[in-house]
Short mmCIF file of C-alpha atoms in Angstrom, two decimals:
data_model
loop_
_atom_site.label_atom_id
_atom_site.label_comp_id
_atom_site.label_asym_id
_atom_site.label_seq_id
_atom_site.Cartn_x
_atom_site.Cartn_y
_atom_site.Cartn_z
CA MET A 1 36.46 10.02 -12.37
CA LYS A 2 35.76 11.88 -9.14
CA GLU A 3 35.56 9.58 -6.15
CA ASN A 4 32.15 9.22 -4.57
CA PRO A 5 32.83 9.56 -0.81
CA LEU A 6 29.67 7.66 0.09
CA ALA A 7 30.64 4.74 -2.16
CA ALA A 8 34.08 4.71 -0.55
CA SER A 9 32.49 4.67 2.91
CA ILE A 10 30.17 1.80 2.00
CA ALA A 11 33.09 -0.14 0.51
CA ARG A 12 34.96 0.14 3.82
CA ILE A 13 31.92 -1.14 5.70
CA ILE A 14 31.68 -4.14 3.36
CA ALA A 15 35.40 -4.88 3.68
CA ALA A 16 35.08 -4.97 7.46
CA ALA A 17 31.79 -6.89 7.51
CA PRO A 18 31.80 -10.21 9.37
CA ALA A 19 29.03 -11.61 7.18
CA VAL A 20 29.94 -13.86 4.26
CA GLY A 21 27.52 -14.44 1.43
CA TRP A 22 27.78 -15.76 -2.09
CA LEU A 23 27.27 -14.50 -5.62
CA ALA A 24 24.05 -15.76 -7.15
CA GLY A 25 24.51 -15.27 -10.88
CA GLY A 26 27.02 -15.30 -13.69
CA GLU A 27 30.23 -17.27 -14.04
CA ALA A 28 31.16 -16.57 -10.42
CA ALA A 29 27.91 -17.96 -9.00
CA GLY A 30 28.50 -19.50 -5.59
CA GLN A 31 31.74 -17.62 -4.97
CA PRO A 32 31.94 -16.51 -1.32
CA VAL A 33 32.06 -12.74 -0.73
CA ARG A 34 31.94 -10.32 2.15
CA CYS A 35 28.66 -8.46 2.15
CA ILE A 36 26.21 -6.36 4.11
CA THR A 37 22.44 -6.59 4.06
CA PHE A 38 20.61 -4.54 1.47
CA ARG A 39 18.91 -2.85 4.41
CA ASP A 40 22.27 -1.57 5.68
CA TYR A 41 23.29 -0.47 2.19
CA MET A 42 20.02 1.44 1.74
CA GLN A 43 20.45 3.02 5.17
CA GLN A 44 23.83 4.39 4.13
CA CYS A 45 22.61 5.60 0.73
CA LEU A 46 19.70 7.51 2.20
CA TYR A 47 20.79 8.48 5.71
CA HIS A 48 24.58 8.65 5.95
CA PRO A 49 25.11 11.74 8.16
CA ALA A 50 27.26 13.58 5.60
CA TYR A 51 26.56 12.02 2.20
CA GLY A 52 23.13 10.37 2.41
CA TYR A 53 20.41 11.36 -0.02
CA TYR A 54 18.16 12.67 2.77
CA ARG A 55 20.96 14.49 4.57
CA LYS A 56 22.59 16.63 1.89
CA GLY A 57 21.81 18.72 -1.16
CA GLY A 58 18.77 20.80 -1.98
CA VAL A 59 15.05 20.21 -1.69
CA ARG A 60 14.16 16.67 -2.76
CA ILE A 61 10.42 17.10 -3.25
CA GLY A 62 8.34 18.65 -6.02
CA LYS A 63 9.23 20.03 -9.43
CA GLU A 64 12.85 20.78 -8.55
CA GLY A 65 13.39 17.52 -6.68
CA ASP A 66 13.34 13.85 -7.61
CA PHE A 67 9.77 12.88 -6.68
CA TYR A 68 6.31 14.22 -5.89
CA THR A 69 4.22 13.51 -2.80
CA SER A 70 0.45 13.56 -2.46
CA SER A 71 0.71 16.83 -0.52
CA GLY A 72 2.36 18.35 -3.56
CA ILE A 73 -0.86 18.16 -5.60
CA GLY A 74 -2.62 21.38 -4.71
CA ARG A 75 -3.86 21.99 -1.19
CA VAL A 76 -6.78 19.55 -1.24
CA LEU A 77 -5.25 17.05 1.17
CA ALA A 78 -4.48 19.84 3.63
CA GLU A 79 -8.03 21.22 3.44
CA VAL A 80 -9.53 17.79 4.15
CA LEU A 81 -7.09 17.04 6.97
CA ALA A 82 -7.86 20.41 8.58
CA ARG A 83 -11.59 19.59 8.57
CA TYR A 84 -10.88 16.14 9.97
CA LEU A 85 -8.66 17.54 12.74
CA ILE A 86 -11.21 20.17 13.75
CA ARG A 87 -13.75 17.39 14.32
CA PHE A 88 -11.23 15.24 16.17
CA GLY A 89 -9.58 17.91 18.31
CA ARG A 90 -10.45 18.70 21.87
CA GLY A 91 -11.99 21.99 22.96
CA ALA A 92 -9.89 25.11 22.68
CA GLU A 93 -10.13 25.65 26.43
CA ALA A 94 -8.03 22.51 27.04
CA GLY A 95 -5.00 24.05 25.32
CA PRO A 96 -3.45 23.23 21.96
CA LEU A 97 -2.54 19.68 21.00
CA PRO A 98 0.85 19.21 19.34
CA LEU A 99 0.20 18.49 15.66
CA ILE A 100 3.43 16.76 14.73
CA GLU A 101 4.33 16.06 11.12
CA TRP A 102 7.09 13.46 11.25
CA GLY A 103 9.31 13.50 8.19
CA ALA A 104 7.69 16.76 7.11
CA GLY A 105 9.90 17.49 4.11
CA THR A 106 9.46 21.12 3.15
CA GLY A 107 6.68 21.59 5.71
CA ARG A 108 4.29 22.58 2.97
CA LEU A 109 1.55 20.19 4.10
CA SER A 110 1.72 21.36 7.72
CA ALA A 111 1.63 24.99 6.64
CA GLN A 112 -1.34 24.36 4.36
CA ILE A 113 -3.19 22.54 7.15
CA ALA A 114 -2.56 25.46 9.51
CA ALA A 115 -3.76 27.95 6.90
CA ALA A 116 -6.92 25.98 6.13
CA GLY A 117 -7.60 25.34 9.81
CA SER A 118 -7.27 29.00 10.74
CA LEU A 119 -9.81 29.94 8.05
CA LEU A 120 -12.26 27.21 9.05
CA ASP A 121 -12.01 27.69 12.82
CA LYS A 122 -11.18 30.93 14.62
CA ASP A 123 -9.95 28.82 17.56
CA TRP A 124 -7.52 26.73 15.46
CA GLY A 125 -4.49 28.23 17.21
CA SER A 126 -5.96 27.23 20.56
CA ARG A 127 -6.63 23.68 19.36
CA TYR A 128 -3.33 22.81 17.64
CA ARG A 129 0.28 23.94 17.54
CA SER A 130 2.41 22.84 14.60
CA VAL A 131 5.53 20.76 15.14
CA ILE A 132 7.86 19.87 12.26
CA VAL A 133 10.16 16.84 12.63
CA GLU A 134 12.71 16.81 9.80
CA ASP A 135 16.41 15.98 9.47
CA HIS A 136 17.30 17.29 6.00
CA PRO A 137 18.84 20.79 6.41
CA ALA A 138 17.36 22.19 3.19
CA HIS A 139 13.92 20.85 4.10
CA THR A 140 14.15 22.30 7.61
CA HIS A 141 14.89 25.72 6.14
CA ALA A 142 12.06 25.34 3.62
CA ALA A 143 9.62 24.36 6.39
CA LYS A 144 10.37 27.51 8.37
CA GLU A 145 9.99 29.52 5.18
CA SER A 146 6.60 27.89 4.43
CA PHE A 147 5.20 29.23 7.68
CA ARG A 148 6.93 32.61 7.31
CA VAL A 149 5.28 33.08 3.92
CA LEU A 150 1.89 32.31 5.44
CA ARG A 151 2.33 34.98 8.07
CA SER A 152 3.45 37.50 5.48
CA ASP A 153 0.31 36.64 3.47
CA GLY A 154 -1.89 37.69 6.36
CA TYR A 155 -2.27 34.53 8.43
CA GLN A 156 -1.22 36.34 11.60
CA ARG A 157 -3.01 33.89 13.90
CA ILE A 158 -0.65 31.10 12.85
CA ASP A 159 2.26 30.73 15.25
CA GLU A 160 5.77 29.82 14.19
CA PRO A 161 6.13 26.02 14.21
CA VAL A 162 8.39 24.11 16.53
CA VAL A 163 11.09 22.59 14.28
CA ALA A 164 13.10 19.63 15.57
CA SER A 165 15.31 16.83 14.30
CA SER A 166 14.12 13.28 14.88
CA GLU A 167 16.76 12.87 17.59
CA GLU A 168 15.42 15.96 19.37
CA ALA A 169 11.84 14.77 18.89
CA TRP A 170 12.39 11.47 20.69
CA GLY A 171 13.40 13.36 23.81
CA ALA A 172 10.85 16.18 23.60
CA ASP A 173 8.17 16.76 26.23
CA TRP A 174 5.52 17.31 23.56
CA LEU A 175 5.86 13.68 22.47
CA ARG A 176 4.73 12.66 25.95
CA GLU A 177 1.64 14.85 25.89
CA PRO A 178 -1.60 13.93 24.13
CA ALA A 179 -0.73 14.62 20.50
CA VAL A 180 -1.61 14.00 16.87
CA ILE A 181 1.18 12.72 14.63
CA LEU A 182 0.93 12.89 10.86
CA ALA A 183 3.27 10.73 8.78
CA ASN A 184 2.74 11.44 5.09
CA GLU A 185 4.90 9.12 2.98
CA LEU A 186 7.25 8.43 5.86
CA LEU A 187 7.17 4.64 6.12
CA ASP A 188 8.10 4.13 2.47
CA ALA A 189 11.36 6.01 3.10
CA PHE A 190 12.64 3.58 5.73
CA PRO A 191 15.35 1.12 4.63
CA VAL A 192 14.12 -2.41 3.99
CA HIS A 193 15.43 -5.95 4.05
CA ARG A 194 15.08 -7.82 0.75
CA VAL A 195 14.53 -11.57 0.72
CA GLN A 196 14.04 -14.18 -1.97
CA ILE A 197 13.13 -17.85 -2.30
CA LEU A 198 15.97 -19.77 -3.99
CA GLN A 199 15.81 -23.54 -4.27
CA ASP A 200 12.93 -23.57 -1.79
CA GLU A 201 14.92 -21.70 0.85
CA LEU A 202 14.51 -18.16 2.12
CA VAL A 203 17.70 -16.14 1.64
CA GLU A 204 18.45 -12.49 2.21
CA LEU A 205 19.76 -10.23 -0.53
CA GLY A 206 22.97 -8.48 0.39
CA VAL A 207 25.41 -6.10 -1.25
CA THR A 208 29.06 -6.72 -2.07
CA GLY A 209 31.71 -4.93 -4.13
CA ASP A 210 33.82 -1.80 -3.80
CA ALA A 211 33.95 1.82 -4.90
CA ALA A 212 36.21 1.12 -7.88
CA GLU A 213 34.36 -1.80 -9.45
CA GLY A 214 30.92 -0.89 -8.16
CA PHE A 215 28.46 -2.74 -5.99
CA ARG A 216 26.44 -5.80 -6.85
CA GLU A 217 23.96 -8.15 -5.36
CA ALA A 218 24.89 -11.12 -3.21
CA CYS A 219 22.92 -13.74 -1.31
CA MET A 220 23.38 -14.36 2.39
CA PRO A 221 21.70 -16.13 5.30
CA VAL A 222 18.70 -14.27 6.70
CA SER A 223 20.11 -11.71 9.14
CA ASP A 224 17.06 -11.20 11.37
CA PRO A 225 15.36 -14.30 12.79
CA ARG A 226 12.03 -12.45 12.91
CA ILE A 227 11.79 -12.15 9.13
CA GLY A 228 10.57 -15.67 8.39
CA GLY A 229 8.04 -15.45 11.21
CA TRP A 230 6.69 -12.13 9.96
CA LEU A 231 6.15 -13.49 6.45
CA ALA A 232 4.39 -16.59 7.77
CA ARG A 233 2.23 -14.57 10.17
CA ASP A 234 1.07 -12.26 7.39
CA GLY A 235 0.27 -15.15 5.06
CA ILE A 236 3.03 -14.38 2.55
CA ARG A 237 4.24 -17.44 0.66
CA LEU A 238 6.84 -16.49 -1.90
CA ARG A 239 7.15 -18.42 -5.14
CA GLU A 240 10.46 -19.82 -6.35
CA GLY A 241 12.62 -16.86 -7.35
CA GLN A 242 10.21 -14.27 -5.96
CA ARG A 243 11.52 -11.33 -3.96
CA THR A 244 9.88 -9.09 -1.43
CA GLU A 245 10.75 -6.40 1.10
CA VAL A 246 10.51 -6.66 4.88
CA HIS A 247 10.02 -3.39 6.76
CA ALA A 248 11.73 -4.07 10.08
CA ASP A 249 12.58 -0.38 10.51
CA ALA A 250 8.92 0.58 10.22
CA ALA A 251 8.14 -1.93 12.97
CA SER A 252 10.87 -0.42 15.14
CA PHE A 253 9.49 3.09 14.56
CA LEU A 254 5.95 2.09 15.55
CA ASN A 255 7.21 0.25 18.61
CA ARG A 256 9.38 3.16 19.75
CA LEU A 257 6.63 5.68 19.13
CA GLY A 258 4.15 3.52 21.01
CA GLY A 259 6.51 3.44 23.96
CA ALA A 260 7.22 7.17 23.90
CA MET A 261 3.67 8.48 23.50
CA THR A 262 1.23 8.45 26.38
CA GLU A 263 -1.89 9.23 24.39
CA GLY A 264 -2.76 10.36 20.91
CA ARG A 265 -3.49 9.59 17.28
CA LEU A 266 -1.15 8.59 14.47
CA ILE A 267 -2.25 9.22 10.88
CA LEU A 268 -0.24 7.25 8.32
CA ILE A 269 -0.60 8.16 4.64
CA ASP A 270 1.39 6.06 2.21
CA TYR A 271 1.48 4.04 -0.98
CA GLY A 272 1.02 0.36 -0.22
CA HIS A 273 -0.99 -2.84 -0.14
CA GLU A 274 -2.34 -5.68 1.95
CA ALA A 275 -0.26 -8.86 2.10
CA ASP A 276 -2.04 -10.74 -0.71
CA GLU A 277 -1.42 -7.90 -3.14
CA TYR A 278 2.04 -7.04 -1.80
CA ALA A 279 3.41 -10.48 -2.69
CA ALA A 280 1.11 -11.22 -5.62
CA GLU A 281 2.33 -13.28 -8.56
CA HIS A 282 2.90 -10.21 -10.71
CA ARG A 283 5.32 -8.80 -8.11
CA MET A 284 8.10 -11.34 -8.61
CA LEU A 285 10.78 -8.64 -8.18
CA GLY A 286 9.22 -6.92 -5.18
CA THR A 287 8.35 -3.23 -5.06
CA LEU A 288 11.69 -1.45 -4.59
CA MET A 289 12.12 1.54 -6.91
CA CYS A 290 14.62 4.37 -7.32
CA TYR A 291 13.88 7.94 -8.39
CA TRP A 292 16.18 10.53 -9.89
CA ARG A 293 14.87 13.74 -11.45
CA HIS A 294 11.40 12.17 -11.68
CA GLN A 295 12.72 9.17 -13.60
CA ALA A 296 11.99 5.75 -12.10
CA SER A 297 14.39 2.82 -12.22
CA ASP A 298 15.09 -0.47 -10.48
CA SER A 299 18.86 0.16 -10.23
CA PRO A 300 19.86 0.77 -6.59
CA TYR A 301 23.59 0.47 -7.37
CA GLU A 302 23.69 3.58 -9.56
CA ARG A 303 23.90 7.24 -8.48
CA ILE A 304 24.85 6.28 -4.94
CA GLY A 305 23.58 8.93 -2.56
CA GLU A 306 22.06 10.90 -5.44
CA GLN A 307 18.77 9.07 -5.95
CA ASP A 308 15.82 8.22 -3.77
CA MET A 309 15.01 4.61 -2.92
CA THR A 310 11.57 3.55 -1.81
CA SER A 311 9.33 0.52 -1.55
CA HIS A 312 5.60 0.13 -1.14
CA VAL A 313 4.26 -0.16 2.41
CA PRO A 314 2.97 -3.59 3.55
CA PHE A 315 -0.11 -2.49 5.48
CA THR A 316 -0.93 -5.96 6.84
CA PHE A 317 2.49 -5.98 8.47
CA VAL A 318 2.16 -2.38 9.68
CA ARG A 319 -1.23 -3.01 11.27
CA LYS A 320 -0.11 -6.13 13.11
CA GLU A 321 3.13 -4.57 14.33
CA ALA A 322 1.25 -1.45 15.44
CA GLU A 323 -1.22 -3.50 17.45
CA ARG A 324 1.64 -5.44 19.00
CA SER A 325 3.17 -2.11 20.03
CA GLY A 326 0.07 -0.85 21.85
CA TRP A 327 -1.73 0.94 19.03
CA ARG A 328 -5.42 0.41 18.23
CA LEU A 329 -6.67 0.56 14.65
CA ALA A 330 -9.13 3.46 14.44
CA GLY A 331 -9.52 3.65 10.67
CA TYR A 332 -8.16 2.28 7.40
CA SER A 333 -9.15 3.06 3.82
CA SER A 334 -7.81 4.21 0.50
CA GLN A 335 -6.83 7.87 0.44
CA LYS A 336 -9.59 8.38 -2.12
CA GLN A 337 -12.17 7.01 0.32
CA PHE A 338 -10.71 9.02 3.21
CA LEU A 339 -10.95 12.22 1.18
CA THR A 340 -14.51 11.46 0.14
CA ASP A 341 -15.61 10.53 3.66
CA ASN A 342 -14.16 13.76 5.01
CA GLY A 343 -15.76 16.24 2.67
CA VAL A 344 -13.47 16.62 -0.32
CA LEU A 345 -16.46 16.98 -2.65
CA ASP A 346 -17.54 20.02 -0.64
CA LEU A 347 -14.45 21.77 -2.00
CA LEU A 348 -15.79 21.67 -5.55
CA ALA A 349 -17.15 25.09 -6.44
CA GLU A 350 -19.34 26.54 -9.17
CA HIS A 351 -17.47 29.01 -11.34
CA SER A 352 -18.09 30.87 -14.56
CA GLY A 353 -15.21 29.26 -16.42
CA ALA A 354 -14.00 32.63 -17.64
CA ASP A 355 -10.68 32.27 -15.82
CA PRO A 356 -9.21 28.74 -15.91
CA PHE A 357 -6.49 29.89 -13.53
CA GLY A 358 -8.87 31.36 -10.97
CA GLU A 359 -9.05 30.03 -7.42
CA ALA A 360 -12.21 27.96 -7.94
CA ALA A 361 -10.99 26.43 -11.20
CA ARG A 362 -7.62 25.50 -9.71
CA MET A 363 -9.24 23.93 -6.65
CA ASN A 364 -11.64 21.91 -8.81
CA ARG A 365 -8.75 20.58 -10.90
CA ALA A 366 -6.82 19.62 -7.78
CA VAL A 367 -9.82 17.75 -6.34
CA ARG A 368 -10.35 15.85 -9.57
CA GLN A 369 -6.65 15.04 -9.87
CA LEU A 370 -6.55 13.50 -6.41
CA LEU A 371 -9.74 11.51 -6.98
CA LEU A 372 -9.06 10.10 -10.45
CA SER A 373 -8.84 6.32 -10.15
CA ASP A 374 -5.59 6.11 -12.12
CA ARG A 375 -3.89 8.70 -9.92
CA MET A 376 -2.35 8.56 -6.47
CA SER A 377 -5.46 8.26 -4.30
CA GLU A 378 -6.47 4.80 -5.48
CA SER A 379 -3.20 3.20 -4.36
CA PHE A 380 -2.50 5.43 -1.38
CA LYS A 381 -3.90 4.29 1.95
CA VAL A 382 -4.73 6.16 5.14
CA MET A 383 -4.30 4.23 8.38
CA VAL A 384 -5.34 5.86 11.65
CA LEU A 385 -3.96 4.45 14.90
CA ASP A 386 -4.87 5.46 18.44
CA LYS A 387 -2.79 5.22 21.59
CA ALA A 388 -4.68 5.27 24.88
CA ASN A 389 -3.06 6.32 28.14
CA GLY A 390 -1.42 3.33 29.76
CA THR A 391 -1.52 0.95 26.80
CA ARG A 392 1.61 -0.75 25.51
#
């Protein structure tokens, strides 16, 4: 069998790890083992510079990828966001605001927003300039292509986007100007800690093993002293045996962004819940899921570096950490409610029905698909955060 270089790299990290945990199940239960946190394992699987899922290979989103995003369902979300941004934006005479999509994937959403905005407002190009923040090489190329296609289709008033890696973005001048940041399904891609109550004690779930025999779960002492405090603050009381995820990396992102930005608005769109639902009795195993070729599983130790890993976003935690980092909550609702409040029903159009593939028919289907209660919009949330000059 061909060696998986990422698995070999993770095995070396485990072998050198100072942390010692113990096996929790089977005949070897209680046996001490070297291990790393699940958070560190997930970080390597997704973001290893050479072999991580989000750093290599082709496009990961849409029909040819492993998962869909809400922006992949027609252009409805882009149309509504463009209308929302036109109302929010400052006058064209003040110069364009950076409209930064962080973790933009293929850039399709940003391109669709720019296209819709330019049709709705002749001054769109004077109000906003598109910035793409993305680290996956194939996605970066696709983002540039998304805007190039627009220009070739006649959207000549749309400028080429600024495209930057996240490392470049943290040092960019446009992050220190008044700006709007859009993060569509970004937080659910951050690595997470996993914890569990065992014999009335909170333990962290770690990872042990090697490339030859494979990786498996271990238990270990909680690695971050903030974790217990976060759970208590948010009112999460786990039952015996229950697991949940803790999004320390999301907190770090919000804190760093709050420190870097002087003024602006952050729009978070993601799949998630408030604390009572996040750790409800029916979620005994937490929310972590893996995706490979649109097939879902709960097996993070398979297809290392070849499958996506994600967990639902704990919005109680996000809100409290955002406020602690200098952000002010400006709005929070389901995506369905956000779309409705911002004119999605205006996109429905009368049509003869003669051509089911015509523009009006396709738009109507896309609107209905996003608004159906058993589809994405019911579980997706939109959280809007504001940063005022001088707040921290």
